[in-house]
Short mmCIF file of C-alpha atoms in Angstrom, two decimals:
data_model
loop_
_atom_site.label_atom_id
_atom_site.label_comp_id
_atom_site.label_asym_id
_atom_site.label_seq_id
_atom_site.Cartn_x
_atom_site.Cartn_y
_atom_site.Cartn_z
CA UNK W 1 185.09 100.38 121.98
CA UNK W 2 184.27 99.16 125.35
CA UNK W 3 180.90 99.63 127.38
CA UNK W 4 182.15 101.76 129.94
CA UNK W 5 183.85 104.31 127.30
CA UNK W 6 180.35 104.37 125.42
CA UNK W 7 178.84 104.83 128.65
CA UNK W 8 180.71 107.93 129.32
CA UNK W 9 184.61 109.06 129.44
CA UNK W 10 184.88 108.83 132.70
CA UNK W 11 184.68 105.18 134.25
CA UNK W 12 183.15 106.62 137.61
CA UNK W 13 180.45 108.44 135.45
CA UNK W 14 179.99 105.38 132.98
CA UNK W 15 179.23 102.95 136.24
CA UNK W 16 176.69 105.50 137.36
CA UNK W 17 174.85 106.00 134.11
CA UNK W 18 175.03 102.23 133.91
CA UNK W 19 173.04 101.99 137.00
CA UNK W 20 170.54 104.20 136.41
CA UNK W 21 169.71 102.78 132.94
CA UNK W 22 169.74 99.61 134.77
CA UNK W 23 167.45 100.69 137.16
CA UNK W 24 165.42 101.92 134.14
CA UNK W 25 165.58 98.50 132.68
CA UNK W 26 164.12 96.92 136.15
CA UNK W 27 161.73 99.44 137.15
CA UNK W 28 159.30 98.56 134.29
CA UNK W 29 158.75 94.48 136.08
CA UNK W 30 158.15 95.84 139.23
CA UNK W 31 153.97 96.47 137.84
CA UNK W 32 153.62 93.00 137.95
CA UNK W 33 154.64 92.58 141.95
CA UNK W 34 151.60 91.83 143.78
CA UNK W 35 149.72 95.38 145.08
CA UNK W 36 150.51 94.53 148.49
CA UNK W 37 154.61 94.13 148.13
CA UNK W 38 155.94 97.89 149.06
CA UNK W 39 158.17 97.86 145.53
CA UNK W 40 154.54 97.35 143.30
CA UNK W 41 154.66 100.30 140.80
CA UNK W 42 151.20 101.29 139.75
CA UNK W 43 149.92 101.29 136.61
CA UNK W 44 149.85 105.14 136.77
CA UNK W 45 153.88 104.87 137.26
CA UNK W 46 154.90 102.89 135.27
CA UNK W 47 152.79 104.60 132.03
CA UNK W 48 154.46 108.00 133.53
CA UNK W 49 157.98 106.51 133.91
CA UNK W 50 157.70 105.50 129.90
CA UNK W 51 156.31 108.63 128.80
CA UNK W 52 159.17 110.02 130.41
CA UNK W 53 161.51 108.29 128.65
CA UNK W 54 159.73 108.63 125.57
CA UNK W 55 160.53 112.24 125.57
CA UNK W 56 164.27 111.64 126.87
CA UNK W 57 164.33 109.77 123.28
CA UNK W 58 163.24 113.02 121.42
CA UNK W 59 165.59 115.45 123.63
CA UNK W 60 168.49 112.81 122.73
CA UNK W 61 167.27 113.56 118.77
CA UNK W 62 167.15 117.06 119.30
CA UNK W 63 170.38 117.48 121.12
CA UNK W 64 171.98 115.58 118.18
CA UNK W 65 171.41 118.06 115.53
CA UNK W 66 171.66 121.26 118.17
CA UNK W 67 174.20 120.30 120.30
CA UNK W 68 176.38 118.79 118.41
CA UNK W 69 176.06 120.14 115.06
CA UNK W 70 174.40 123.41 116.22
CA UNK W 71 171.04 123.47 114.52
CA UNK W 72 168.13 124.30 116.62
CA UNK W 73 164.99 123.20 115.42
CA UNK W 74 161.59 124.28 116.89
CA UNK W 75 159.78 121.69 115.23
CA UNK W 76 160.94 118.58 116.31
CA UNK W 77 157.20 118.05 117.82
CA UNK W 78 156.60 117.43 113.91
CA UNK W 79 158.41 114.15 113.68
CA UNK W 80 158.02 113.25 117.21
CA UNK W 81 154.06 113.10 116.08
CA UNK W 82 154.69 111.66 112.92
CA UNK W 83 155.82 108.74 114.50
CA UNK W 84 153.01 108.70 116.91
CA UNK W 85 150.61 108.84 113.67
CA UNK W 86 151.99 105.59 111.81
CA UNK W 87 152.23 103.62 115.00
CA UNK W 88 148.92 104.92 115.29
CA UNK W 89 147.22 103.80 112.39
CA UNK W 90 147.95 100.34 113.23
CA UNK W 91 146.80 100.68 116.36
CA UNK W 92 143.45 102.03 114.81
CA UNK W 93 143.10 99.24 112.34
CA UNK W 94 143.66 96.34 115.14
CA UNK W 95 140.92 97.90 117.03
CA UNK W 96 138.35 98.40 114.28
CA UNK W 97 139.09 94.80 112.81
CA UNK W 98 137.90 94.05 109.43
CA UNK W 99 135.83 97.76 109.47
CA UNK W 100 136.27 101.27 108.91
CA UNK W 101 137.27 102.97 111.97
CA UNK W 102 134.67 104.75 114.27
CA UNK W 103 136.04 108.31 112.69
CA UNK W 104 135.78 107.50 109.30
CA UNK W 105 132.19 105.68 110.12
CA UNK W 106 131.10 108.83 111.50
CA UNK W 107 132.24 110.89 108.51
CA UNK W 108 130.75 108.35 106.02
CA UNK W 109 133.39 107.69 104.44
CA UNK W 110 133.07 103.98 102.48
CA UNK W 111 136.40 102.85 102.46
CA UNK W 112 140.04 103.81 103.51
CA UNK W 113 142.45 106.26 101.61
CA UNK W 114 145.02 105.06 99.77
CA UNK W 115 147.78 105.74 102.10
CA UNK W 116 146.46 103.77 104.80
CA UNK W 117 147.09 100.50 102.74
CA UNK W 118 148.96 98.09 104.85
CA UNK W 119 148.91 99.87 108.02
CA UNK W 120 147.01 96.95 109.26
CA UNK W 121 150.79 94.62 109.58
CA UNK W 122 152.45 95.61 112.69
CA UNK W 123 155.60 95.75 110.38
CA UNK W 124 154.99 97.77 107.56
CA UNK W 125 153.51 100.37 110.38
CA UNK W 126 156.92 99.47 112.00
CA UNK W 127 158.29 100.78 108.68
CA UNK W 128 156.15 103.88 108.15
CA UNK W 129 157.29 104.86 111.70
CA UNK W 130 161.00 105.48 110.11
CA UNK W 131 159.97 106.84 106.66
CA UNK W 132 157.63 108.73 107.03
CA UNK W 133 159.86 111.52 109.47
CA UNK W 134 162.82 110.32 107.67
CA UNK W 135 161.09 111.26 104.47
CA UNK W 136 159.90 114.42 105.47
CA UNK W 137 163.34 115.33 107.33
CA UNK W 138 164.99 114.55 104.19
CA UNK W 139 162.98 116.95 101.58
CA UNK W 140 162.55 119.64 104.15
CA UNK W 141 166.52 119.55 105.14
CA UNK W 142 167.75 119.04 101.87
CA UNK W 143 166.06 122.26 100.30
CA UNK W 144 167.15 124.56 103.56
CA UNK W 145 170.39 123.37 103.81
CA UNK W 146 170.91 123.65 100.33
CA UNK W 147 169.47 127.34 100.59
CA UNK W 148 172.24 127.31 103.26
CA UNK W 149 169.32 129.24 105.70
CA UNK W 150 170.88 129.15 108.89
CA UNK W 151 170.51 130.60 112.69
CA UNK W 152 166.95 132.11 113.84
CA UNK W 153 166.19 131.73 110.49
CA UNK W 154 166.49 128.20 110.64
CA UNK W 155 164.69 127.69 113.73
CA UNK W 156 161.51 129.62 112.67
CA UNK W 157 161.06 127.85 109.31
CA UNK W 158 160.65 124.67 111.46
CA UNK W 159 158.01 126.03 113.47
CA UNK W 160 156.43 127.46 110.94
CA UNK W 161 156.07 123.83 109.04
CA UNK W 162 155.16 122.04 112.53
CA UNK W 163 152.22 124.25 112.77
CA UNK W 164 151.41 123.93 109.00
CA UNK W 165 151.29 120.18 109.68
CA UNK W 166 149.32 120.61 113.13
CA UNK W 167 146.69 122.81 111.18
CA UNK W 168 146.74 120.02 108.47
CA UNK W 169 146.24 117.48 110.68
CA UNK W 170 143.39 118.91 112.50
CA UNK W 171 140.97 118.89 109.12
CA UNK W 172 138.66 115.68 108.98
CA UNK W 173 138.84 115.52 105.37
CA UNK W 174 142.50 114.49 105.48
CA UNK W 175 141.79 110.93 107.70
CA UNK W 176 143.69 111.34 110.19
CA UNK W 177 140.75 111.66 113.14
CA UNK W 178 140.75 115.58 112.90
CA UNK W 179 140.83 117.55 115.94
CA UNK W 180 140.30 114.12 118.04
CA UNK W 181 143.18 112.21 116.37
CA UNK W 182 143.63 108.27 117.28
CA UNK W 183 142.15 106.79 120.57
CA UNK W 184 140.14 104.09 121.88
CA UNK W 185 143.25 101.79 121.34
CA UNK W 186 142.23 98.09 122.80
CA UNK W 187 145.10 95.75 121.40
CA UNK W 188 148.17 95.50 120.45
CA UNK W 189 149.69 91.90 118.38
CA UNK W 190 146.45 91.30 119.70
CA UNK W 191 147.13 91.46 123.42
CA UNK W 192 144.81 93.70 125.67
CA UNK W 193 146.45 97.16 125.89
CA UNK W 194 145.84 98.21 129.45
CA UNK W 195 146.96 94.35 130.62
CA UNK W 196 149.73 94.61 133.28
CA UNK W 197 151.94 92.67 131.01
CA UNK W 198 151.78 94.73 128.05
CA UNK W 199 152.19 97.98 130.31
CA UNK W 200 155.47 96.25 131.51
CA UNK W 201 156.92 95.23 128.29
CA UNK W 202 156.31 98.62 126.24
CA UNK W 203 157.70 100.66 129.45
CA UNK W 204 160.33 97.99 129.11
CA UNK W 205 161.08 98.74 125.41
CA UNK W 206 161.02 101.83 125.64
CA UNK W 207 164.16 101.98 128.43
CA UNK W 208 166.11 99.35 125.74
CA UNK W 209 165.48 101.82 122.91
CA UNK W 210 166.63 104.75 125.48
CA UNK W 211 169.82 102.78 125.97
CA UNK W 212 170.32 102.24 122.28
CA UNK W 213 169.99 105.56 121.01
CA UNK W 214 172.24 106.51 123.84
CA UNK W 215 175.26 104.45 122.93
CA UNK W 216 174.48 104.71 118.95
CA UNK W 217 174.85 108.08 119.37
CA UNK W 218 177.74 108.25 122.26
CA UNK W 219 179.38 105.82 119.31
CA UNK W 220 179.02 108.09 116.06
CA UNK W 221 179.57 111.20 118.07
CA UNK W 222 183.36 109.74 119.29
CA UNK W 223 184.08 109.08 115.32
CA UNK W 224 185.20 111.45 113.09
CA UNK W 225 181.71 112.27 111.80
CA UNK W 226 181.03 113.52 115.00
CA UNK W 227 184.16 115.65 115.01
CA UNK W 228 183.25 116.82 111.63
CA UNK W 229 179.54 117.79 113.60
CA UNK W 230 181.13 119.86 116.20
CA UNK W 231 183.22 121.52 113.50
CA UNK W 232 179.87 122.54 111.41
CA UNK W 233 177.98 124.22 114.68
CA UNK W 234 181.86 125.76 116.01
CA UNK W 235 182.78 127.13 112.00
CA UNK W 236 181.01 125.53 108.99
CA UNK W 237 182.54 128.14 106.54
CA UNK W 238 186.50 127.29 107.82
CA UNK W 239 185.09 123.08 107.16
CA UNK W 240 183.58 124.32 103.52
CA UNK W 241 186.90 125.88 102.59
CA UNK W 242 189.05 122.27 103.90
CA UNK W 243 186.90 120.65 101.22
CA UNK W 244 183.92 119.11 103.29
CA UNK W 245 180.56 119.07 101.86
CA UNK W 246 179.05 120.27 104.98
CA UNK W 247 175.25 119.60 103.21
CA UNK W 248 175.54 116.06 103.71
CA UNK W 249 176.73 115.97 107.08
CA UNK W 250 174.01 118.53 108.26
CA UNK W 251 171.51 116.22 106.43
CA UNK W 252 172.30 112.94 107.83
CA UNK W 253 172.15 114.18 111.45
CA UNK W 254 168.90 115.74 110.46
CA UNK W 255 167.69 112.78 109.02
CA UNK W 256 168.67 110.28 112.04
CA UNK W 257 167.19 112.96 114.60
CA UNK W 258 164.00 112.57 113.06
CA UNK W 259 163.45 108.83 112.85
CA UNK W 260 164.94 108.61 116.22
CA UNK W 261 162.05 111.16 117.51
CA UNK W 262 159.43 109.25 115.58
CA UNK W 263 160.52 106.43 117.06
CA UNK W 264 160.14 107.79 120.43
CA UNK W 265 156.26 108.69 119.28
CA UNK W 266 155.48 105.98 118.02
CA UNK W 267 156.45 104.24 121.24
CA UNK W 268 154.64 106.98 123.16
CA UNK W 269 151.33 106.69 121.83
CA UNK W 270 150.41 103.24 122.98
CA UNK W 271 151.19 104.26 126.46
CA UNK W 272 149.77 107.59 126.93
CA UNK W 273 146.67 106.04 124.53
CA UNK W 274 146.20 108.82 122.22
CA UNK W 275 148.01 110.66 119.03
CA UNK W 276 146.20 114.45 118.18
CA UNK W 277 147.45 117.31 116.26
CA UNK W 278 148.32 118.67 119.85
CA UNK W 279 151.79 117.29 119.67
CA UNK W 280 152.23 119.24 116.80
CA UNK W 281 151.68 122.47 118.68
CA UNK W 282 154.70 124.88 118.28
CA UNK W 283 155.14 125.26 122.36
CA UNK W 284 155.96 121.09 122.68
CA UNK W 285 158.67 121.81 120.45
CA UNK W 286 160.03 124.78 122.20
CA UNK W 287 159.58 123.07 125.24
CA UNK W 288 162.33 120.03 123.89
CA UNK W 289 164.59 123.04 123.24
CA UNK W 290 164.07 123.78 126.80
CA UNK W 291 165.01 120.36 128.01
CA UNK W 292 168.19 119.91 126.02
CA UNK W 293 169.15 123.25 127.63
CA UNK W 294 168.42 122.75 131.00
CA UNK W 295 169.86 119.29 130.73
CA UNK W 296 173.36 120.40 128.95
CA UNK W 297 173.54 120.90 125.47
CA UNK W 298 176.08 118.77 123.79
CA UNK W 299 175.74 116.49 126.00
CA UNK W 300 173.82 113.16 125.35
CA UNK W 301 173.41 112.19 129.19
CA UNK W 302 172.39 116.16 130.16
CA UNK W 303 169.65 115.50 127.25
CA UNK W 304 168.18 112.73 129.48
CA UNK W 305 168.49 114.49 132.29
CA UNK W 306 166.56 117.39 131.36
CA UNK W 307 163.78 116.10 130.03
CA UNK W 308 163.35 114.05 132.67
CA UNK W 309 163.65 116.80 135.34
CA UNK W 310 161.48 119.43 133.37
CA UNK W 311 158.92 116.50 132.88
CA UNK W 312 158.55 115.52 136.36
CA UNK W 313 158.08 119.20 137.23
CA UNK W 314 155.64 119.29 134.51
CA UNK W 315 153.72 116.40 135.83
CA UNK W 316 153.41 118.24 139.36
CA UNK W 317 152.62 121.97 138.34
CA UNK W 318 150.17 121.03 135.69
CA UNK W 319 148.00 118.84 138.34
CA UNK W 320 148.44 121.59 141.44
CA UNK W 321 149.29 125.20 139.71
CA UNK W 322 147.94 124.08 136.01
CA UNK W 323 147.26 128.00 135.24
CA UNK W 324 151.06 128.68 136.31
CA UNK W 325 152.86 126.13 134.24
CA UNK W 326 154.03 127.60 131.69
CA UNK W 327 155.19 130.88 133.46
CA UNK W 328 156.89 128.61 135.85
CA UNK W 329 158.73 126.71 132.45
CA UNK W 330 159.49 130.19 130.77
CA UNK W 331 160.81 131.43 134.48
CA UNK W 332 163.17 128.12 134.41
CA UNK W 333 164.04 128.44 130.82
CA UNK W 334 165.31 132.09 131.97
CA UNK W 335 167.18 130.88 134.82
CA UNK W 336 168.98 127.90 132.88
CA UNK W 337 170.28 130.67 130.38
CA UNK W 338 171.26 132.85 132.87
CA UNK W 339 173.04 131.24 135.06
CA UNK W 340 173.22 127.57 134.03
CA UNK W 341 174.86 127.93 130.60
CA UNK W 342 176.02 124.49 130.51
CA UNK W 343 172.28 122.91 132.06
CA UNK W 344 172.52 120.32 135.06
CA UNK W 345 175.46 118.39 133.84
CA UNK W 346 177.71 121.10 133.81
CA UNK W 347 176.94 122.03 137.32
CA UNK W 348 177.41 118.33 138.23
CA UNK W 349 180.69 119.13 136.41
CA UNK W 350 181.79 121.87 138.31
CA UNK W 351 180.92 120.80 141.52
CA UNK W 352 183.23 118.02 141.12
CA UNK W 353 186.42 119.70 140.15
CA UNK W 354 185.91 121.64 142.64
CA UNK W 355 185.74 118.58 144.76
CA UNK W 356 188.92 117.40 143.23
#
């Protein structure tokens, strides 16, 4: 399959996707341009532009299992923060050295728990980052699939568990920094954190791993498993009586949109500098169900587009109308439904048949 058809089906949309991922892909280097150039991106910009696309990599996971195979999960904040938590040990353990860290200190604890063996190797955190919310995807999916619990039903079991977790999470006596979580991150591979270089290449990595899960997923969703997908969310029971075993399906889709989103946290949390139980909260998960809709669900490229446009609202109205924000979201959520059925992208689609 060529670049331009994984880009998008039509060439004039794949050479403008292709730009702006390019531009995504440049915008990152610009941080190290002396201050006084006019195309120097702060520091502040360039840890915004990757948190940003951070979150475009969890609507992308998100959009996988509802758009395309119709399962809406309100607790994709669970994964997205399990990801953030492995990366985030390591993170801890390069910054307290050959010690306990400064949590654990302060709780007197004497040595680490069992499960944080290891998380001292940047690649066997690396590791944890994929199993651990492919783990967890798998036991929880397996068992409500299985149960064949569909619908609202569905959707509120998932934010039942992310909150579950979050409330887990926030106890001290289960090591993972309580209410505080993981901060005070200095290195990383044992470069300075806040350098300008390592600013530039995380932002940097964080665009290639955008593209990637991008055209991985434009690539499975144009082969017959992805056909088989749209067939589960459009009429799982006609599929079940053609002989597919629609369990699996649902479970490797919910498996991959996990350790995609726990990718994106894990590459999240050294740019933002902290990991709490507050990503668990049950409204960041609604809120990715809000981007994936106002972007255009079922689409990959509306994904991206949505949470970056609800983001950079975010980023405005929480800093000048902070008290308003999340009437103004629910207001836009509303509107989107209403009258935007399809999100951005199918306006953008619209607009240009009707230009044709």
């Amino acid at each position: 399959m060529r670049l331009t058809q994984l880009l998008s089906d039509s060439p004039r949309n794949a050479i403008l996707i292709g730009l702006c991922f390019l531009v995504l892909l440049i915008l990152p280097w610009l941080h190290l341009l002396p201050e006084t150039s006019s195309f120097h991106l702060s520091a502040y910009w360039i840890t915004l532009i990757g948190k940003i696309m951070a979150l475009a990599m969890v609507a992308l996971a998100l959009d996988l299992v509802w758009g395309y195979a119709g399962i809406l999960s309100l607790g994709h904040g669970l994964y997205f923060a399990l990801g953030g938590y492995a990366f985030g040990m390591y993170l801890t353990r390069e910054t307290a050295g050959t010690g306990l860290p400064d949590f654990m200190r302060f709780l007197s604890w004497t040595e680490l728990p069992w499960y944080w063996a290891g998380t001292q190797h940047f690649w066997w955190a690396m590791a944890l980052v994929v199993l651990v919310p492919g783990l967890v995807a798998f036991i929880f999916g397996y068992f409500a699939f299985r149960s064949k619990i569909k619908g609202v039903y569905f959707s509120i079991i998932t934010q039942a568990m992310t909150y579950a977790a979050a409330l887990l999470f926030f106890r001290n006596e289960t090591g993972f920094g309580g209410n505080n979580g993981f901060t005070g991150f200095t290195t990383l591979l044992g470069y300075d954190i806040t350098a300008s270089s390592t600013r530039v290449v995380l932002c940097f990595t964080t665009a290639l791993a955008l593209l990637l899960s991008y055209l991985g997923l434009r690539y499975l969703m144009s082969q017959p498993y992805g056909r088989v997908l749209g067939a589960i969310r459009d009429s799982e029971n006609r599929l079940q009586y053609l002989g597919y075993r629609t369990l699996w399906y649902k479970l490797s889709a919910w498996v991959l949109s996990a350790v995609i989103a726990g990718i994106a946290g894990a590459l999240y949390v050294p740019q933002v500098g902290i990991i709490n139980p507050g990503e668990m909260n049950p409204i960041n998960s609604i809120e990715m169900a809000v981007w994936v809709a106002a972007g255009g669900r079922g689409s990959l490229i509306g994904a991206i587009v949505g949470a970056g446009t609800v983001n950079v609202i975010k980023t405005y109205f929480t800093v000048a109308y902070p008290e308003f924000w999340l009437l103004i979201l629910g207001g836009f959520f509303v509107v989107v439904t209403i009258f935007l059925p399809n999100g951005i992208i199918g306006v953008l689609d619209r607009f240009k048949k009707e230009k044709e």
